[in-house]
Short mmCIF file of C-alpha atoms in Angstrom, two decimals:
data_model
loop_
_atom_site.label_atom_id
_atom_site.label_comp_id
_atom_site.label_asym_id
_atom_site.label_seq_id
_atom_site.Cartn_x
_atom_site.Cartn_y
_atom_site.Cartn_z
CA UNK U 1 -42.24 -30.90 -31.30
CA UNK U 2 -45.72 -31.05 -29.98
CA UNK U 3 -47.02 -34.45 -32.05
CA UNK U 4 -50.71 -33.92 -32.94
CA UNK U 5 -53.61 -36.76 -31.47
CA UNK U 6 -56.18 -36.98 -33.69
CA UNK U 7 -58.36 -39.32 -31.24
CA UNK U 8 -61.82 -38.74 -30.26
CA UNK U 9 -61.96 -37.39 -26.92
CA UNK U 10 -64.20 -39.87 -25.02
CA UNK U 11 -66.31 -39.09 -21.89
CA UNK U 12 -65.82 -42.36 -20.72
CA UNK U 13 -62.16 -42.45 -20.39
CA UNK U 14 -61.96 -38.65 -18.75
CA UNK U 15 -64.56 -39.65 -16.19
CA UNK U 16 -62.73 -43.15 -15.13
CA UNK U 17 -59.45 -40.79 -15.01
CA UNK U 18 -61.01 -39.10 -12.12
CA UNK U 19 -60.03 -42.31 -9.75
CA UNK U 20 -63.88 -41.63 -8.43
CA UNK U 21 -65.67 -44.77 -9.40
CA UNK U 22 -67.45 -46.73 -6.21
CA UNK U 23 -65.36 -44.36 -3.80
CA UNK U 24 -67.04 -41.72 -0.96
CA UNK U 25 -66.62 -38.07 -1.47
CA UNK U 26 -65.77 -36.74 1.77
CA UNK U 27 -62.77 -34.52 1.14
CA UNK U 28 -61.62 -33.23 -1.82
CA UNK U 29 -57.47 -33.64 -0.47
CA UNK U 30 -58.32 -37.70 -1.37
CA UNK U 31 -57.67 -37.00 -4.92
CA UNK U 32 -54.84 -35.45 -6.94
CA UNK U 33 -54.80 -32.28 -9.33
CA UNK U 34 -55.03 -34.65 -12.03
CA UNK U 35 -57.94 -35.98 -11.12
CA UNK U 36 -60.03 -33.24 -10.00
CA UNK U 37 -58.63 -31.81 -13.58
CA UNK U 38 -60.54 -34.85 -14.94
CA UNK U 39 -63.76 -34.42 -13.36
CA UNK U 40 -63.74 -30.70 -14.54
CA UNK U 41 -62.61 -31.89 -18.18
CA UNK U 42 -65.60 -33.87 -18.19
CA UNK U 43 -67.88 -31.37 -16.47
CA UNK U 44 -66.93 -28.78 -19.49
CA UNK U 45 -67.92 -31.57 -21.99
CA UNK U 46 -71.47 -32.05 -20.53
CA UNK U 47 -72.14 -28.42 -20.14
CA UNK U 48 -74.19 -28.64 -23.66
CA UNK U 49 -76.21 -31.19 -22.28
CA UNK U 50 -77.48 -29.31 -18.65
CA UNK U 51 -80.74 -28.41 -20.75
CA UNK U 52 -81.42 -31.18 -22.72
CA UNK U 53 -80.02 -34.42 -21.16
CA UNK U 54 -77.13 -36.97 -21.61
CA UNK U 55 -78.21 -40.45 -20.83
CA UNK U 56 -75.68 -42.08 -19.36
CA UNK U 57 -77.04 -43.10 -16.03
CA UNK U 58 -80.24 -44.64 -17.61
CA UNK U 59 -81.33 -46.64 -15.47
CA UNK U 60 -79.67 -45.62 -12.16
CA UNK U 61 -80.85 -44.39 -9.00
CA UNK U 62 -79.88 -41.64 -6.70
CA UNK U 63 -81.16 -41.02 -3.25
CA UNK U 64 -81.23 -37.56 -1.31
CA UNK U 65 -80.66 -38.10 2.26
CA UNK U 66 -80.89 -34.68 3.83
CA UNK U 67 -80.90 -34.35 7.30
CA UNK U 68 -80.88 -30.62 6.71
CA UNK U 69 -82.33 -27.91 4.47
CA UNK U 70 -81.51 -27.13 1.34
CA UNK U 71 -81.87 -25.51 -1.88
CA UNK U 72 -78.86 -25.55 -4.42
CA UNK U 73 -77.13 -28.95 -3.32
CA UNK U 74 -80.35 -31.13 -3.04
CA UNK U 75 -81.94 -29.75 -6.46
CA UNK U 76 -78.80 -29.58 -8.52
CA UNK U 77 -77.90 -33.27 -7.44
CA UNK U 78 -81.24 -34.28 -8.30
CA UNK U 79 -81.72 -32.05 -11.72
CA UNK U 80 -78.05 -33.68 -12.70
CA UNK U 81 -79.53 -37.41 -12.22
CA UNK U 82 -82.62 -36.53 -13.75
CA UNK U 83 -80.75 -34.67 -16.71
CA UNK U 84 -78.58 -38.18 -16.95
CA UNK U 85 -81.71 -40.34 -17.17
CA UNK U 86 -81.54 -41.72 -13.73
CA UNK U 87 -84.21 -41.62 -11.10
CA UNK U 88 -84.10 -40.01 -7.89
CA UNK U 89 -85.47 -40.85 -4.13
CA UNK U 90 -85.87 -38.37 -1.79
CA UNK U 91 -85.78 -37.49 1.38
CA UNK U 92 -85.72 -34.03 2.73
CA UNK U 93 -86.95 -34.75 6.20
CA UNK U 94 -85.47 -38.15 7.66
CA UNK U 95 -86.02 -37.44 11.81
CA UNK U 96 -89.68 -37.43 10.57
CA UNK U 97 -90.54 -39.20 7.71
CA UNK U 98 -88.12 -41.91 7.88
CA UNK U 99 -86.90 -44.98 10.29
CA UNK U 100 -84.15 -42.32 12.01
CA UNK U 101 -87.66 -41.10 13.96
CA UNK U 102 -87.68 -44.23 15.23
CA UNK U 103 -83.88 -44.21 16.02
CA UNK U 104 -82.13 -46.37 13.66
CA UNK U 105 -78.69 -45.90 13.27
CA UNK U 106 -77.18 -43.61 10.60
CA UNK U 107 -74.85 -46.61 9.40
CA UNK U 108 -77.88 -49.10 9.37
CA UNK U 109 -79.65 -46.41 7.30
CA UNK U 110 -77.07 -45.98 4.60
CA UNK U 111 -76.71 -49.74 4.56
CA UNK U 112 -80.38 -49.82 3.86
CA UNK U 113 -80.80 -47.37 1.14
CA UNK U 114 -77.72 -49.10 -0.56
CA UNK U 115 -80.38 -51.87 -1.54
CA UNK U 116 -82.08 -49.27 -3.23
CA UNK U 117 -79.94 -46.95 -5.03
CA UNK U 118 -76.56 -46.77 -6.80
CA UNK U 119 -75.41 -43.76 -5.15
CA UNK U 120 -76.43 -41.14 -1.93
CA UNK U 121 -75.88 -37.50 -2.15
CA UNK U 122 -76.30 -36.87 1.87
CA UNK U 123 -76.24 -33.53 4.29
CA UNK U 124 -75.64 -34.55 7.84
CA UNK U 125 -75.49 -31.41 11.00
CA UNK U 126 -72.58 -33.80 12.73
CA UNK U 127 -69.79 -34.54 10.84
CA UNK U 128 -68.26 -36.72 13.67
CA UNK U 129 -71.34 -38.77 13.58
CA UNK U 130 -71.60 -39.12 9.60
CA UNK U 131 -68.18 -39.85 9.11
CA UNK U 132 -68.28 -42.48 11.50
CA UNK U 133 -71.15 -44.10 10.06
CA UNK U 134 -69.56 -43.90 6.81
CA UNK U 135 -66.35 -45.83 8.73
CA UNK U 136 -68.61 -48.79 10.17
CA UNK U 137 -70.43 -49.45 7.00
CA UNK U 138 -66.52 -48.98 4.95
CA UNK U 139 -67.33 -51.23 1.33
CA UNK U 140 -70.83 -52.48 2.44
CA UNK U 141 -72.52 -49.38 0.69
CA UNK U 142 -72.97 -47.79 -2.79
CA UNK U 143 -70.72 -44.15 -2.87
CA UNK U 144 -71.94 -41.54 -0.38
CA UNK U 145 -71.29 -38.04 -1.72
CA UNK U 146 -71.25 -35.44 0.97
CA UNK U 147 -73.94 -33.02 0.54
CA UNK U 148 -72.34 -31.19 3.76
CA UNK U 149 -71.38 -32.52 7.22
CA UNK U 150 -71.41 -30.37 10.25
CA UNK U 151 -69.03 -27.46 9.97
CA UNK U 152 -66.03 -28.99 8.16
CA UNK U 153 -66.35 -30.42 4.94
CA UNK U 154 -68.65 -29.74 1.61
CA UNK U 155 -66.70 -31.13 -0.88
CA UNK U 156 -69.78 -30.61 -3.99
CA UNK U 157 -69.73 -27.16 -3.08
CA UNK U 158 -65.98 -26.87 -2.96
CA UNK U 159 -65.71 -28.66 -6.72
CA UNK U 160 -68.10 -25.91 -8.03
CA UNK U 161 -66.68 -23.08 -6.49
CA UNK U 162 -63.47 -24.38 -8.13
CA UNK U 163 -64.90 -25.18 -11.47
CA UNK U 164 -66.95 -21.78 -11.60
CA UNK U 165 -63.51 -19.86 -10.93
CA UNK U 166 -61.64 -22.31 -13.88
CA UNK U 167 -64.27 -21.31 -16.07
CA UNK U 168 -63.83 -17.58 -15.71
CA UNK U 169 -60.07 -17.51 -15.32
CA UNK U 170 -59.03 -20.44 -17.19
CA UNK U 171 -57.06 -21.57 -15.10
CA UNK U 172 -56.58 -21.84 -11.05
CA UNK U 173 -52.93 -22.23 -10.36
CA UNK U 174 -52.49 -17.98 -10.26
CA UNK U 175 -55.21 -16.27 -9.07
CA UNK U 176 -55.17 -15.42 -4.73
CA UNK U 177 -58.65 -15.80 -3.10
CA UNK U 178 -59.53 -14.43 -0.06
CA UNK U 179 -61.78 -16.36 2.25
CA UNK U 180 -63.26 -13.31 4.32
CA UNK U 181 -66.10 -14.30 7.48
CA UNK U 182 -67.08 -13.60 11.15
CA UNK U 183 -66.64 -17.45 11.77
CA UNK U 184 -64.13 -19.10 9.81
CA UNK U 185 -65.14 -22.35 12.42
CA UNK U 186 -68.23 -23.21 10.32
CA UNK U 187 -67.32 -21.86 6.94
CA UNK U 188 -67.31 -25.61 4.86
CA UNK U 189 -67.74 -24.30 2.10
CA UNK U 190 -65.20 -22.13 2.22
CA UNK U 191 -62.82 -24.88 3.27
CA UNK U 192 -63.68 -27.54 0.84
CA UNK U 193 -62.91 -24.62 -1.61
CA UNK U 194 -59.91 -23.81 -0.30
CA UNK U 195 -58.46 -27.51 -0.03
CA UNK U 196 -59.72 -27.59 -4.36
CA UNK U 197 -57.81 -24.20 -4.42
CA UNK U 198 -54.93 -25.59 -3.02
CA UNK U 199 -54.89 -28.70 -5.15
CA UNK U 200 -54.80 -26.72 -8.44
CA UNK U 201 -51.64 -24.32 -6.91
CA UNK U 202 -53.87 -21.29 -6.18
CA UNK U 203 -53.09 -18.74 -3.33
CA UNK U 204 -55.38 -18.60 -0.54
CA UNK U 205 -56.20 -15.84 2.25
CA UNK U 206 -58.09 -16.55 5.05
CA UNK U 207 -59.39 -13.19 6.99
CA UNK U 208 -61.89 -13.35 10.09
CA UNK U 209 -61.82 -13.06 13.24
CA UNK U 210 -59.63 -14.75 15.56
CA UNK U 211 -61.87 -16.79 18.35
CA UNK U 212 -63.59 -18.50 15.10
CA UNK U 213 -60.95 -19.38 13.05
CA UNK U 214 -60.48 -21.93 10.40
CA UNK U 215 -60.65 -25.53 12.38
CA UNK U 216 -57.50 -27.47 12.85
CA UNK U 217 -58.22 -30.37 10.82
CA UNK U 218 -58.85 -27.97 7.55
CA UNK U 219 -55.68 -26.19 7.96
CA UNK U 220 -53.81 -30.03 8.97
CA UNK U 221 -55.07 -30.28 5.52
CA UNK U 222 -53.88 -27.74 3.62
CA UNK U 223 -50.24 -27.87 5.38
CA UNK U 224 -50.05 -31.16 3.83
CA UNK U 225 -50.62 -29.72 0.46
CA UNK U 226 -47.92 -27.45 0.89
CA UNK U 227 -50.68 -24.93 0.43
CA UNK U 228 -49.93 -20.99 -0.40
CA UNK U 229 -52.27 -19.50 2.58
CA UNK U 230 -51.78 -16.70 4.72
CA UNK U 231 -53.87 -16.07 7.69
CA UNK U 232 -55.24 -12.48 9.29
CA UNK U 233 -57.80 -11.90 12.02
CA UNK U 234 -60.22 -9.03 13.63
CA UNK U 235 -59.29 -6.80 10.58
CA UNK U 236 -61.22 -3.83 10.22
CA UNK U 237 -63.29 -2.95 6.67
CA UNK U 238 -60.74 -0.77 5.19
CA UNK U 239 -57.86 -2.82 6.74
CA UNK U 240 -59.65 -5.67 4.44
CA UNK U 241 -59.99 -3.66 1.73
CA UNK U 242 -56.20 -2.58 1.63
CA UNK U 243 -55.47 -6.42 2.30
CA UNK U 244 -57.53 -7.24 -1.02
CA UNK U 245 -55.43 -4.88 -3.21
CA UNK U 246 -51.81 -5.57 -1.76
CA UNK U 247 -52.50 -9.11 -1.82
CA UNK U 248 -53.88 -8.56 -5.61
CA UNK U 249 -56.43 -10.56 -5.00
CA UNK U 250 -58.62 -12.14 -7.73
CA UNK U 251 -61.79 -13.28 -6.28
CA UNK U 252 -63.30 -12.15 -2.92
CA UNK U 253 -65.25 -15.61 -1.33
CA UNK U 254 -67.98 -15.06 1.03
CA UNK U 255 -69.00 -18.45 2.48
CA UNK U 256 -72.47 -17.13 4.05
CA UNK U 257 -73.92 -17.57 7.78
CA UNK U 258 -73.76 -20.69 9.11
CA UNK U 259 -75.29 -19.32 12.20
CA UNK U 260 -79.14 -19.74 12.31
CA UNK U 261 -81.96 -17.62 13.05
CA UNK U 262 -82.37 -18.85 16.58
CA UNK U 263 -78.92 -19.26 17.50
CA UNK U 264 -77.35 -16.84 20.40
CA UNK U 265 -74.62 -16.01 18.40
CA UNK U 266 -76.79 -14.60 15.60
CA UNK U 267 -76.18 -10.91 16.65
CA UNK U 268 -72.57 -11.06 16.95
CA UNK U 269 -72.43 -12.65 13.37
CA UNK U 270 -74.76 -9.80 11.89
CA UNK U 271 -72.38 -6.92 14.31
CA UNK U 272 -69.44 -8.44 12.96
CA UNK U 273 -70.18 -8.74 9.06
CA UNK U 274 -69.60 -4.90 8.60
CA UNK U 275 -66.09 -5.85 8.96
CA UNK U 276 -65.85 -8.43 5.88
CA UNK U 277 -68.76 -6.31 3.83
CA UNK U 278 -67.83 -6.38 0.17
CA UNK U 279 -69.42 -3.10 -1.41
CA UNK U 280 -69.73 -1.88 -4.89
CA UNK U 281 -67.61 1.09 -4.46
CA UNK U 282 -64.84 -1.10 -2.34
CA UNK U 283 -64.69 -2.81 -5.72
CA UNK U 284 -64.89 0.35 -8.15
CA UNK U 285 -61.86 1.64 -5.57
CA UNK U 286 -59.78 -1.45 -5.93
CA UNK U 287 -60.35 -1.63 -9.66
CA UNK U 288 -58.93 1.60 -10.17
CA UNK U 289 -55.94 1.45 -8.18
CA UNK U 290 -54.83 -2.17 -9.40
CA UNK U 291 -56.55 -2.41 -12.90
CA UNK U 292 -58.26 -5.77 -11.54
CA UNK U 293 -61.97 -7.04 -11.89
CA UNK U 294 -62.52 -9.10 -8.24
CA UNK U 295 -64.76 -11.25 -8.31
CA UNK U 296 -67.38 -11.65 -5.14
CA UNK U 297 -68.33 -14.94 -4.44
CA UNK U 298 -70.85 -16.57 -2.26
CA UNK U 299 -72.23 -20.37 -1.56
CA UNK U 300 -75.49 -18.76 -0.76
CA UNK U 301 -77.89 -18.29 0.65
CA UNK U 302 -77.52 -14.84 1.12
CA UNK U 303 -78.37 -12.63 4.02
CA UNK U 304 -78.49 -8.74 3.85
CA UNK U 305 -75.54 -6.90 5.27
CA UNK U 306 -72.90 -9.89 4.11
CA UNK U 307 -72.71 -8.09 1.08
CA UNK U 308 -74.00 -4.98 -1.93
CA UNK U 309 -76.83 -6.70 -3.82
CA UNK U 310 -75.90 -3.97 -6.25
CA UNK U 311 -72.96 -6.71 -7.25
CA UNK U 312 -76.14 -8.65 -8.76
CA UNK U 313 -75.69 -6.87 -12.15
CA UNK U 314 -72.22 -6.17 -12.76
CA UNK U 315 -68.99 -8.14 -14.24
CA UNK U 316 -68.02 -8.54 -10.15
CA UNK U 317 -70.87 -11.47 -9.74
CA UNK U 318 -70.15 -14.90 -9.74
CA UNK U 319 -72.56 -16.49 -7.30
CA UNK U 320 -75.44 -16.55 -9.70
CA UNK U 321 -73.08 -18.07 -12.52
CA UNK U 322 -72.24 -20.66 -10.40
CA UNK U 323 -75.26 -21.64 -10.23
CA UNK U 324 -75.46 -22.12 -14.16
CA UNK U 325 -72.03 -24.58 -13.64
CA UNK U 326 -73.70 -26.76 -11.00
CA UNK U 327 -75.83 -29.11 -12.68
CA UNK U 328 -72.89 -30.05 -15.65
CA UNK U 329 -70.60 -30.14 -12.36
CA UNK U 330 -72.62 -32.82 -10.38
CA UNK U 331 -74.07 -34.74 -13.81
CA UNK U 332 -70.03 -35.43 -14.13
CA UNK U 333 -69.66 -35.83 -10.46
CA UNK U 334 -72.53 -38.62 -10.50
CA UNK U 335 -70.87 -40.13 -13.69
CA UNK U 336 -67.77 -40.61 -12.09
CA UNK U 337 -69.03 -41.72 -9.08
CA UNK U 338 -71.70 -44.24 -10.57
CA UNK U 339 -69.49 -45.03 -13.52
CA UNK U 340 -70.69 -45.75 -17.04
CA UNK U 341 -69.70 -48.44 -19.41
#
């Protein structure tokens, strides 16, 4: 017989079960269901607090090193400090504004802004060159969250994709997802997803095309998790959609272009997104031969022709409600990270 505990749940004790204190978050295969089960424990008991605050970082001081653009991951890192009465630094523009224009070394840099802050939430183009900065500077510097590096790992975006899927399913460990792009190669957020997916015992599809598959290292990783993933390349759009319903999958993940505007391989990305094109009526047809609600999900932002916009509006959506999850999923994340006493 189940024996009742009539203890107050305390925040402090489900963030420190999350193993995160003082450490890096790199990848999310460094910590154990149970702990990533933690961290979204205590992300669910903040979520009453996004609006009006929960100080428990007064005091504390968060700096946004982003050596890239962004939206979503620099402002919800920031609104989450903010929200726990910490301060934020930023910088959105370092090979400008800041001593890397005059060629100081990444490692020097975060050694630097350790001085200053009590954590980093940084987005670096090279992940070769960030994680070895992060090496040489090993327990000289306060915890460097990954913000993104280079094509393999964003490990934020990965928690919240996880966390926004927990929220609407209640659970992770029996839904499928399908990881559907052109170039698999520089989908991170579709692979720090999948190694969170993985962790928590879901099933995992990976479909795109063959001469940009998913990189070695990310599926190294998910082999070692004993991960449930299947693989399929150069399907066509109807051969996807028939792959969606006799997999039964749950959620349909779209982990946007990667390519930019001036890249050469811009066109073949925008040729070859009619293949993985997620329309409303692909979604009506699979809902009414399996009974099943997919959801379409995307780390944003969005391009036209990756997906209907239609989706905007109906039950399918969950891009813009993760959005909603971010800020209680990164004021936890900094908690743990930080620590509070």
């Amino acid at each position: 017989m189940h024996m009742p505990s009539y203890r107050y749940r305390d925040i402090r004790e489900t963030l420190e079960a999350t193993g995160m204190r003082g450490q890096n978050i790199t990848f999310l295969d460094d910590y154990s269901p149970a702990q990533i089960e933690s961290l979204f424990d205590a992300a669910e008991m903040i979520e009453p607090f996004m609006r009006t605050g929960l100080h428990l970082l007064d005091g504390k001081v968060l700096y946004s090193l982003f050596f890239q653009p962004s939206t979503r991951t620099r402002a919800s890192h920031e609104a989450a400090m903010l929200r726990m009465g910490g301060g934020v630094i930023t910088e959105s523009d370092p090979l400008h504004q800041s001593s890397a224009a005059k060629n100081e070394s990444l490692s020097d840099t975060l050694e630097v802004i350790s001085q200053y802050a009590d954590a980093i939430v940084m987005r670096h183009p090279d992940a070769k060159v960030a994680l070895g900065a992060l090496e040489h500077v090993a327990g000289h510097t306060c915890p460097v969250i990954s913000g993104g590096y280079g094509n393999i790992t964003h490990p934020t975006q990965g928690l919240l994709d996880a966390y926004t899927c927990r929220r609407v399913f209640g659970q992770l460990s029996e839904i499928t997802v399908a990881i559907a792009s052109p170039d698999l190669s520089r989908a991170r957020s579709g692979h720090s997803f999948a190694l969170a997916l993985a962790l928590m015992g879901a099933k995992i599809i990976y479909t795109g095309r063959r001469k940009f598959k998913t990189p070695d290292l990310i599926l190294e990783k998910l082999k070692a998790l004993h991960a449930d993933v299947e693989e399929y390349f150069d399907l066509t759009d109807q051969e996807n959609e028939t792959l969606y319903m006799d997999k039964g999958v749950d959620v349909i993940y779209l982990p946007g272009c990667s390519v930019t505007l001036n890249d050469p391989h811009r066109a073949d990305f925008e040729e070859a997104m009619q293949n993985y094109y997620v329309s409303l009526e692909m979604l009506t047809r699979i809902k009414e031969r399996t009974g099943k609600t997919v959801g379409v999900h995307h780390s944003l932002p969005r391009n036209p022709g990756e997906f209907d916009f239609r989706i905007d509006r109906t039950d399918h959506q969950l891009y813009f409600r993760a959005i909603g999850y971010s800020v209680a999923v990164r004021m936890a994340l900094l908690a743990a990270v930080i620590g509070i006493d």
